[in-house]
C-alpha cells in the first residue's frame, strides 16, 4: 500500500534533527511554487524556530495571493440522508446513535434547494451517510438531477460536489455521468491502527478500500477529487504527511493529484465525547498545518467549513484557504428547519453568519467572494485545470468570473449598501485587469448582468 506508517513515522522522527538552514532552504523552494516532497513537509512540520514559523506564514500568504489573488469561493453543504450503517465513533450519524433517521424526498430536496438558491448559492456539497438499502446510488443520482433541475427566479445550482462513502468504479461512472463537480472523500485518518479503531465492524472498516476510493473514482473518469483528513483523530502531523503522500501517489498514477483539500477539525457530535480524543488540534498548530499545506500543494484549493469560527476562517484565508462554506446547516432538511427555528446537526458549527454577512465581511477584508462554477462547465478539470493554474493564465478567467458572479449576487440579493460596496470593489478590480481585451469583455458582461442577463462566464 502506498501509505506506509513506518515511512511516515520515519520522516517525522528524522525531521526532528533537521537544521534551521534546511528549513529556510525548503521555504525558498516553496516560494518558487514547485511544491514540496514529504520529507520537506516533515521538516517544516517539526520545526519550532520562531523565525521559521514566521516565514512559513509569510510564504504561504504570498503563494495564496499569487495563485488565488483576492478571490474566495463560497458554497454550502446539503445533507440529504442521515441513514448510516457505519460505526464511526466520532460521528453523530453512527448506526447506534439515537438520532431520528431521515432521508429527504425529492419534494423536500427541491424545497431545500429553493432555500439555498434564495440565499444566493450556486455550488453545493451534497452529503449523505452510507446505507446501501436506504440511501442507494440511484437515490443519490435522482437527488443530483432534482437539484440541477430546480430553478428559482434567481438562478439555479450550477455545480454539485459530492461527499458520499467510498464506492465502486461502476457507481463512480454513474456519478460522473450525472455531472458532478468534485468527488470528495475524507480519509478521516491515514494512521491505519487509529482508522481501524475509529470504524469498528462496519462497511467503512477497510482502511485499504477507503484509501483506494480515488483510484476507482479516477478510473471511472472523475478527474477532480477532493481529499481531507478529520483532524483530531490521530497525530495531525502524521495526517498532513498522509495527505501529501496520497496526493503524490495520484499525481504519479493519474497525472493529477487532489483538486481540493478539506481540513475539518473534530467537533462535538451526538453520542460522542470530545474528551475521548487525545489528539485534538490546538488553534496555533492548526494554522501552521494549513499554511504548510498551502506551501506543499500551491495549486490545490483548500476548503474550510463552518466547523471553524468566523475569526479562524478570516485568518486562514490569508494563509491558504481558497473556499469557504456560508450559511451552512448540517442536518437533513436543515435549511427548512432553520427557517422554522429548529435545528438538527451532524456536528456543531461555529460560524452562524448568513451568506450576506459572510460576503460583507469578506469584502471588508478586500476579498472578492466568488460563486464561479465556470472551470468545470468549460471542461477545465483534472490536469487541464492544473496546467492552466500552474501557467498562471487562470487569473485571466478567475477574476472576471468572480466579479461576474458577485455582480449577479448583488443584483439579486444585495441591499443598497451591499450593491454600493460591490460597485466600488468591481471598479477597483477592473482597474487591475491588465489585458485590455479581457477588461473590455468583462466590463461588457458586467453591464449585461446588471441589465438582467445571468450565468455569463469566461
Ligand atoms: N458518509 C460519508 C463517508 O463515509 O465518507 C461522508 C459524509 S459525512 C456527512 C462528511 C464528513 O463529516 C466525514 O467524512 C467526517 O470527516 C466528517 N465528520 C463526521 N463527524 C464529525 C465530527 N464530529 N466533527 C467534525 N466532522 C465530522
Coordinates of C-alpha atoms and ligand atoms in Angstrom, one line a residue:
X1 CA 0.0 0.0 0.0
X2 CA 1.2 3.5 -0.8
X3 CA 0.6 4.7 2.8
X4 CA 3.3 3.2 4.9
X5 CA 3.0 4.0 8.6
X6 CA 6.7 3.3 9.3
X7 CA 7.8 5.5 6.4
X8 CA 5.7 8.5 7.8
X9 CA 6.9 7.9 11.3
X10 CA 10.5 7.7 10.0
X11 CA 10.1 11.1 8.2
X12 CA 8.7 12.7 11.4
X13 CA 11.4 11.4 13.7
X14 CA 14.3 12.1 11.4
X15 CA 13.0 15.6 10.7
X16 CA 13.4 16.5 14.3
X17 CA 17.1 16.7 13.6
X18 CA 16.9 18.9 10.6
X19 CA 18.6 22.3 10.8
X20 CA 17.1 25.7 10.7
X21 CA 19.1 26.3 7.5
X22 CA 17.5 23.3 5.9
X23 CA 14.0 24.6 6.9
X24 CA 14.8 28.0 5.5
X25 CA 16.1 26.5 2.2
X26 CA 12.8 24.5 1.9
X27 CA 10.9 27.7 2.4
X28 CA 12.8 29.3 -0.5
X29 CA 11.9 26.3 -2.7
X30 CA 8.2 26.6 -1.6
X31 CA 8.3 30.2 -2.6
X32 CA 9.1 29.1 -6.2
X33 CA 5.7 27.2 -6.1
X34 CA 7.2 23.9 -7.1
X35 CA 5.5 22.0 -4.3
X36 CA 7.3 20.1 -1.6
X37 CA 8.3 16.5 -1.0
X38 CA 7.0 14.6 2.0
X39 CA 10.5 14.9 3.6
X40 CA 10.4 18.7 3.2
X41 CA 6.9 18.9 4.6
X42 CA 8.1 16.8 7.6
X43 CA 11.0 19.3 8.2
X44 CA 8.6 22.2 8.3
X45 CA 6.1 20.4 10.5
X46 CA 8.7 19.5 13.1
X47 CA 10.5 22.9 13.1
X48 CA 9.5 25.2 16.0
X49 CA 12.0 28.0 15.5
X50 CA 10.2 31.4 15.7
X51 CA 11.9 32.7 12.6
X52 CA 10.9 29.7 10.5
X53 CA 7.4 29.8 11.9
X54 CA 7.1 33.4 10.8
X55 CA 8.4 32.6 7.4
X56 CA 6.0 29.7 6.9
X57 CA 3.1 32.1 7.3
X58 CA 4.7 34.8 5.2
X59 CA 5.5 32.5 2.2
X60 CA 2.0 30.8 2.5
X61 CA 0.4 34.2 2.4
X62 CA 2.5 35.2 -0.7
X63 CA 1.6 32.0 -2.5
X64 CA -2.0 32.4 -1.7
X65 CA -2.0 35.9 -3.2
X66 CA -0.1 34.8 -6.3
X67 CA -2.2 31.8 -7.1
X68 CA -5.7 32.9 -5.9
X69 CA -5.4 36.7 -5.9
X70 CA -8.0 38.0 -3.5
X71 CA -10.8 35.7 -4.7
X72 CA -12.6 33.3 -2.3
X73 CA -15.1 30.7 -3.5
X74 CA -18.3 30.3 -1.5
X75 CA -20.5 27.2 -1.2
X76 CA -23.0 25.4 1.1
X77 CA -23.4 21.8 2.1
X78 CA -26.7 19.9 1.6
X79 CA -27.4 16.9 3.8
X80 CA -29.9 14.6 2.1
X81 CA -29.9 11.4 4.3
X82 CA -28.5 10.5 7.7
X83 CA -29.3 6.8 7.4
X84 CA -25.9 5.1 8.1
X85 CA -24.8 1.6 8.6
X86 CA -21.3 2.7 9.8
X87 CA -19.9 2.8 13.2
X88 CA -17.6 5.9 13.0
X89 CA -17.2 6.6 16.7
X90 CA -16.7 10.3 16.2
X91 CA -19.8 10.9 14.0
X92 CA -23.3 11.9 15.1
X93 CA -24.7 9.7 12.3
X94 CA -23.2 6.4 13.5
X95 CA -25.5 3.5 13.5
X96 CA -26.2 3.3 17.2
X97 CA -26.6 7.0 17.8
X98 CA -30.2 7.8 18.9
X99 CA -30.8 10.4 16.2
X100 CA -34.0 10.3 14.2
X101 CA -33.2 8.9 10.7
X102 CA -34.4 10.8 7.8
X103 CA -33.9 10.8 4.0
X104 CA -35.3 13.7 2.0
X105 CA -38.0 13.1 -0.6
X106 CA -37.4 14.7 -4.0
X107 CA -40.0 17.4 -3.0
X108 CA -38.1 18.0 0.2
X109 CA -34.9 18.3 -1.7
X110 CA -36.5 20.8 -4.1
X111 CA -37.6 22.8 -1.0
X112 CA -34.0 22.8 0.5
X113 CA -32.6 23.8 -2.9
X114 CA -35.0 26.7 -3.2
X115 CA -34.0 28.0 0.2
X116 CA -30.3 27.7 -0.8
X117 CA -31.0 29.4 -4.1
X118 CA -32.8 32.2 -2.3
X119 CA -29.6 32.6 -0.2
X120 CA -27.7 33.1 -3.4
X121 CA -25.8 29.8 -3.5
X122 CA -24.7 28.3 -6.8
X123 CA -22.5 25.5 -5.7
X124 CA -23.3 22.8 -3.2
X125 CA -21.6 19.9 -1.5
X126 CA -24.0 17.0 -1.3
X127 CA -23.6 15.0 1.9
X128 CA -25.1 11.6 2.9
X129 CA -24.4 8.8 5.3
X130 CA -23.7 5.3 3.9
X131 CA -26.6 2.9 3.7
X132 CA -26.9 0.6 0.7
X133 CA -30.6 -0.1 1.3
X134 CA -32.0 3.3 2.5
X135 CA -29.6 5.5 0.5
X136 CA -28.8 3.8 -2.8
X137 CA -26.8 5.2 -5.6
X138 CA -30.0 5.6 -7.6
X139 CA -31.4 7.8 -4.8
X140 CA -28.2 9.9 -4.9
X141 CA -28.4 10.2 -8.7
X142 CA -32.1 11.2 -8.6
X143 CA -31.2 13.8 -5.9
X144 CA -28.5 15.3 -8.2
X145 CA -30.9 15.5 -11.1
X146 CA -33.5 17.1 -8.9
X147 CA -31.0 19.7 -7.6
X148 CA -29.8 20.6 -11.1
X149 CA -33.4 20.8 -12.3
X150 CA -34.7 23.0 -9.5
X151 CA -34.5 26.5 -10.9
X152 CA -35.6 29.6 -8.9
X153 CA -36.4 33.0 -10.1
X154 CA -32.8 34.0 -9.3
X155 CA -30.6 31.3 -10.8
X156 CA -30.1 27.7 -10.0
X157 CA -27.4 25.4 -8.6
X158 CA -24.6 25.1 -11.2
X159 CA -22.2 22.8 -9.5
X160 CA -22.7 19.9 -7.1
X161 CA -19.7 18.4 -5.4
X162 CA -20.5 15.0 -3.9
X163 CA -19.3 13.7 -0.5
X164 CA -20.6 10.2 -0.2
X165 CA -18.9 7.0 1.0
X166 CA -16.3 5.1 -0.9
X167 CA -17.9 3.1 -3.7
X168 CA -17.3 1.1 -6.8
X169 CA -16.0 2.1 -10.3
X170 CA -19.4 1.4 -11.7
X171 CA -21.1 3.8 -9.2
X172 CA -18.4 6.5 -9.8
X173 CA -19.1 6.2 -13.5
X174 CA -22.8 7.0 -12.7
X175 CA -21.8 10.0 -10.6
X176 CA -19.6 11.2 -13.5
X177 CA -22.5 10.9 -15.9
X178 CA -24.7 12.8 -13.6
X179 CA -22.4 15.8 -14.0
X180 CA -20.9 16.1 -10.5
X181 CA -18.1 18.6 -9.9
X182 CA -15.6 17.2 -7.4
X183 CA -15.9 13.9 -5.7
X184 CA -15.0 14.5 -2.1
X185 CA -14.0 11.8 0.4
X186 CA -12.1 12.3 3.6
X187 CA -9.7 9.6 4.6
X188 CA -10.6 10.5 8.2
X189 CA -7.2 9.3 9.3
X190 CA -4.1 8.0 7.5
X191 CA -3.0 6.2 10.6
X192 CA -4.2 2.6 10.0
X193 CA -4.5 1.4 13.6
X194 CA -6.4 4.5 14.5
X195 CA -8.6 4.2 11.4
X196 CA -9.5 0.6 12.4
X197 CA -10.3 1.7 16.0
X198 CA -12.5 4.6 14.7
X199 CA -14.5 2.4 12.3
X200 CA -15.2 -0.9 14.1
X201 CA -17.1 -3.7 12.4
X202 CA -18.8 -1.8 9.6
X203 CA -18.7 -1.2 5.8
X204 CA -16.2 1.6 6.4
X205 CA -13.8 -0.7 8.3
X206 CA -11.5 -1.5 5.5
X207 CA -8.7 1.1 5.5
X208 CA -7.5 -0.1 2.1
X209 CA -10.9 0.1 0.4
X210 CA -11.4 3.6 1.7
X211 CA -7.8 4.7 0.8
X212 CA -8.2 3.4 -2.8
X213 CA -11.5 5.1 -3.5
X214 CA -9.9 7.9 -5.5
X215 CA -8.2 5.3 -7.7
X216 CA -11.6 3.9 -8.5
X217 CA -13.1 7.4 -9.0
X218 CA -10.3 8.3 -11.4
X219 CA -10.6 5.0 -13.3
X220 CA -14.3 5.9 -13.7
X221 CA -13.3 9.2 -15.3
X222 CA -13.9 11.6 -12.4
X223 CA -10.8 13.7 -12.6
X224 CA -11.5 16.3 -9.8
X225 CA -11.2 14.6 -6.5
X226 CA -11.2 16.3 -3.1
X227 CA -9.4 14.8 -0.1
X228 CA -9.3 15.5 3.6
X229 CA -8.4 14.2 7.0
X230 CA -10.5 14.6 10.1
X231 CA -8.1 16.5 12.3
X232 CA -8.3 15.3 15.9
X233 CA -8.4 11.5 15.4
X234 CA -4.6 10.9 15.3
X235 CA -1.3 12.9 15.2
X236 CA -2.1 15.8 12.9
X237 CA 1.4 15.9 11.5
X238 CA 1.0 12.3 10.5
X239 CA -2.2 13.2 8.7
X240 CA -0.6 16.1 6.8
X241 CA 2.1 13.7 5.6
X242 CA -0.5 11.1 4.7
X243 CA -2.4 13.6 2.6
X244 CA 0.8 14.7 0.8
X245 CA 1.9 11.1 0.1
X246 CA -1.7 10.3 -1.2
X247 CA -1.5 13.3 -3.4
X248 CA 1.9 12.4 -4.8
X249 CA 0.7 8.8 -5.5
X250 CA -2.3 10.1 -7.5
X251 CA -0.1 12.5 -9.4
X252 CA 2.2 9.7 -10.4
X253 CA -0.5 7.3 -11.3
X254 CA -3.1 9.5 -12.9
X255 CA -1.1 12.7 -13.8
X256 CA -3.1 14.8 -11.4
X257 CA -3.5 14.9 -7.6
X258 CA -6.2 16.4 -5.4
X259 CA -8.3 19.2 -6.8
X260 CA -9.1 20.3 -3.3
X261 CA -8.2 19.5 0.3
X262 CA -10.5 19.9 3.3
X263 CA -9.2 20.4 6.8
X264 CA -12.1 19.5 9.1
X265 CA -11.4 19.6 12.8
X266 CA -13.3 17.2 15.1
X267 CA -16.3 18.8 16.7
X268 CA -18.8 17.7 19.4
X269 CA -21.5 15.5 18.0
X270 CA -24.4 13.4 19.2
X271 CA -23.3 10.4 21.2
X272 CA -19.6 11.2 21.3
X273 CA -17.4 13.0 23.9
X274 CA -14.5 15.1 22.7
X275 CA -12.6 14.3 25.9
X276 CA -12.1 10.8 24.5
X277 CA -10.0 12.1 21.7
X278 CA -6.4 12.9 22.9
X279 CA -5.2 14.3 19.5
X280 CA -7.5 17.4 19.2
X281 CA -5.6 20.1 17.3
X282 CA -5.0 23.4 19.1
X283 CA -5.5 26.6 17.1
X284 CA -1.9 27.6 16.6
X285 CA -0.8 24.2 15.3
X286 CA -3.9 24.1 13.1
X287 CA -2.9 27.4 11.4
X288 CA 0.6 26.1 10.9
X289 CA -0.7 22.9 9.3
X290 CA -2.9 24.8 6.9
X291 CA -0.1 27.1 5.9
X292 CA 2.3 24.1 5.3
X293 CA -0.4 22.5 3.1
X294 CA -0.5 25.7 1.1
X295 CA 3.3 25.6 0.6
X296 CA 3.3 21.9 -0.3
X297 CA 0.5 22.0 -2.9
X298 CA 0.1 25.6 -4.1
X299 CA -2.5 24.9 -6.8
X300 CA -4.8 22.7 -4.8
X301 CA -7.8 24.5 -3.4
X302 CA -8.2 24.4 0.4
X303 CA -11.7 24.3 1.9
X304 CA -12.7 25.5 5.3
X305 CA -16.2 24.7 6.6
X306 CA -18.3 26.4 9.3
X307 CA -16.8 23.9 11.8
X308 CA -14.4 26.8 12.3
X309 CA -15.2 30.2 13.8
X310 CA -15.5 33.4 11.7
X311 CA -12.2 34.6 13.3
X312 CA -10.3 31.4 12.4
X313 CA -11.7 31.5 8.9
X314 CA -10.7 35.1 8.4
X315 CA -7.2 34.4 9.4
X316 CA -6.7 31.2 7.4
X317 CA -8.0 32.8 4.2
X318 CA -4.8 34.8 4.3
X319 CA -2.6 31.7 4.8
X320 CA -4.1 29.4 2.2
X321 CA -7.8 28.7 2.4
X322 CA -9.5 29.3 -1.0
X323 CA -13.1 28.1 -0.4
X324 CA -15.5 28.6 2.5
X325 CA -19.0 27.5 3.2
X326 CA -21.6 30.0 4.3
X327 CA -24.9 29.8 6.0
X328 CA -24.5 26.1 6.5
X329 CA -26.9 23.7 8.1
X330 CA -25.5 20.2 8.8
X331 CA -28.8 18.4 9.4
X332 CA -31.0 16.6 7.0
X333 CA -33.7 19.1 6.0
X334 CA -31.6 21.6 8.0
X335 CA -32.4 24.7 5.8
X336 CA -36.2 24.2 6.1
X337 CA -35.8 23.5 9.9
X338 CA -33.7 26.6 10.3
X339 CA -36.4 28.7 8.7
X340 CA -38.8 27.2 11.2
X341 CA -36.5 28.0 14.1
X342 CA -35.4 24.3 14.7
X343 CA -32.1 22.6 14.1
X344 CA -30.5 19.2 13.9
X345 CA -26.9 18.8 13.0
X346 CA -24.3 16.1 12.2
X347 CA -21.8 18.1 14.3
X348 CA -21.7 21.6 15.9
X349 CA -20.9 24.5 13.7
X350 CA -19.1 27.6 14.8
X351 CA -19.9 30.3 12.3
X352 CA -23.6 31.1 12.2
X353 CA -23.4 34.2 9.9
X354 CA -25.8 34.3 6.9
X355 CA -24.2 34.3 3.4
X356 CA -24.8 38.0 3.1
X357 CA -23.0 38.6 6.3
X358 CA -20.1 36.4 5.2
X359 CA -19.9 38.1 1.9
X360 CA -20.0 41.6 3.5
X361 CA -17.2 40.6 5.9
X362 CA -15.1 39.1 3.1
X363 CA -15.4 42.3 1.1
X364 CA -14.5 44.4 4.2
X365 CA -11.2 42.4 4.2
X366 CA -10.6 43.3 0.5
X367 CA -11.6 39.8 -0.8
X368 CA -13.8 39.1 -3.8
X369 CA -16.5 36.5 -2.9
X370 CA -16.9 34.2 -5.9
X371 CA -19.8 31.8 -6.9
X372 CA -17.9 30.9 -10.0
X373 CA -18.5 27.4 -11.5
X374 CA -17.0 28.1 -14.9
X375 CA -14.0 25.8 -14.9
X376 CA -15.8 22.6 -14.7
X377 CA -18.6 23.7 -17.1
X378 CA -15.9 24.7 -19.6
X379 CA -14.2 21.3 -19.3
X380 CA -11.3 22.8 -17.3
X381 CA -10.9 19.9 -14.9
X382 CA -8.2 17.5 -13.8
X383 CA -4.8 18.1 -15.4
X384 CA -6.3 20.7 -17.9
X385 CA -7.2 22.8 -14.8
X386 CA -3.8 22.2 -13.2
X387 CA -1.9 23.1 -16.3
X388 CA -3.8 26.4 -16.6
X389 CA -3.4 27.1 -12.9
X390 CA 0.4 26.3 -13.0
X391 CA 0.9 28.5 -16.0
X392 CA -0.6 31.5 -14.1
X393 CA -3.0 32.0 -17.0
X394 CA -6.0 31.1 -14.8
X395 CA -6.1 34.6 -13.4
X396 CA -7.4 35.8 -16.8
X397 CA -10.6 33.9 -16.3
X398 CA -10.9 33.6 -12.5
X399 CA -11.1 37.3 -11.6
X400 CA -13.6 38.2 -14.4
X401 CA -15.7 35.2 -13.4
X402 CA -15.6 36.1 -9.7
X403 CA -16.6 39.7 -10.5
X404 CA -19.5 38.5 -12.7
X405 CA -20.9 36.2 -10.1
X406 CA -20.5 38.9 -7.4
X407 CA -22.4 41.3 -9.7
X408 CA -25.1 38.7 -10.1
X409 CA -25.4 38.2 -6.4
X410 CA -25.5 41.9 -5.6
X411 CA -28.2 42.4 -8.3
X412 CA -30.3 39.6 -7.0
X413 CA -29.7 39.6 -3.2
X414 CA -27.9 42.7 -2.1
X415 CA -29.4 45.7 -0.3
X416 CA -28.4 49.2 -1.4
X417 CA -25.3 49.4 0.9
X418 CA -24.1 46.0 -0.4
X419 CA -24.7 47.0 -4.0
X420 CA -22.7 50.1 -3.5
X421 CA -19.8 48.2 -1.9
X422 CA -19.8 45.7 -4.8
X423 CA -19.7 48.6 -7.3
X424 CA -16.7 50.0 -5.5
X425 CA -14.9 46.7 -5.4
X426 CA -15.7 45.9 -9.1
X427 CA -14.3 49.3 -10.2
X428 CA -11.1 48.8 -8.3
X429 CA -10.7 45.2 -9.6
X430 CA -11.4 46.2 -13.2
X431 CA -8.5 48.7 -13.0
X432 CA -6.2 45.8 -12.1
X433 CA -7.0 43.7 -15.2
X434 CA -4.0 44.1 -17.4
X435 CA -5.2 42.7 -20.7
X436 CA -7.4 45.3 -22.5
X437 CA -9.4 42.6 -24.4
X438 CA -10.2 40.8 -21.1
X439 CA -11.0 44.0 -19.4
X440 CA -13.4 45.1 -22.2
X441 CA -15.3 41.8 -22.3
X442 CA -15.6 41.7 -18.5
X443 CA -16.9 45.3 -18.5
X444 CA -19.4 44.4 -21.2
X445 CA -20.6 41.3 -19.4
X446 CA -21.0 43.1 -16.1
X447 CA -23.3 45.6 -17.8
X448 CA -25.3 42.7 -19.3
X449 CA -25.7 41.2 -15.9
X450 CA -26.8 44.5 -14.4
X451 CA -29.3 44.7 -17.2
X452 CA -30.7 41.3 -16.2
X453 CA -28.8 38.6 -18.0
X454 CA -27.5 35.7 -15.9
X455 CA -24.9 33.0 -15.9
X456 CA -22.2 34.7 -18.0
X457 CA -18.7 33.5 -17.7
X458 CA -15.3 33.1 -19.5
Ligands
LIG1 N1 -20.6 9.3 5.0 C1 -19.6 9.8 4.0 C2 -18.4 9.0 4.2 O1 -18.4 8.0 4.9 O2 -17.4 9.3 3.7 C3 -19.3 11.2 4.1 C4 -20.3 12.2 4.6 S1 -20.0 12.8 6.2 C5 -21.6 13.6 6.2 C6 -18.8 14.0 5.9 C7 -17.7 14.1 6.9 O3 -18.0 14.7 8.1 C8 -17.0 12.8 7.3 O4 -16.2 12.3 6.3 C9 -16.2 13.2 8.5 O5 -14.9 13.5 8.2 C10 -17.0 14.5 9.0 N2 -17.4 14.3 10.4 C11 -18.0 13.3 10.9 N3 -18.2 13.5 12.3 C12 -17.6 14.7 12.6 C13 -17.4 15.5 13.8 N4 -17.9 15.0 14.9 N5 -16.8 16.7 13.7 C14 -16.4 17.1 12.5 N6 -16.5 16.5 11.3 C15 -17.1 15.3 11.4

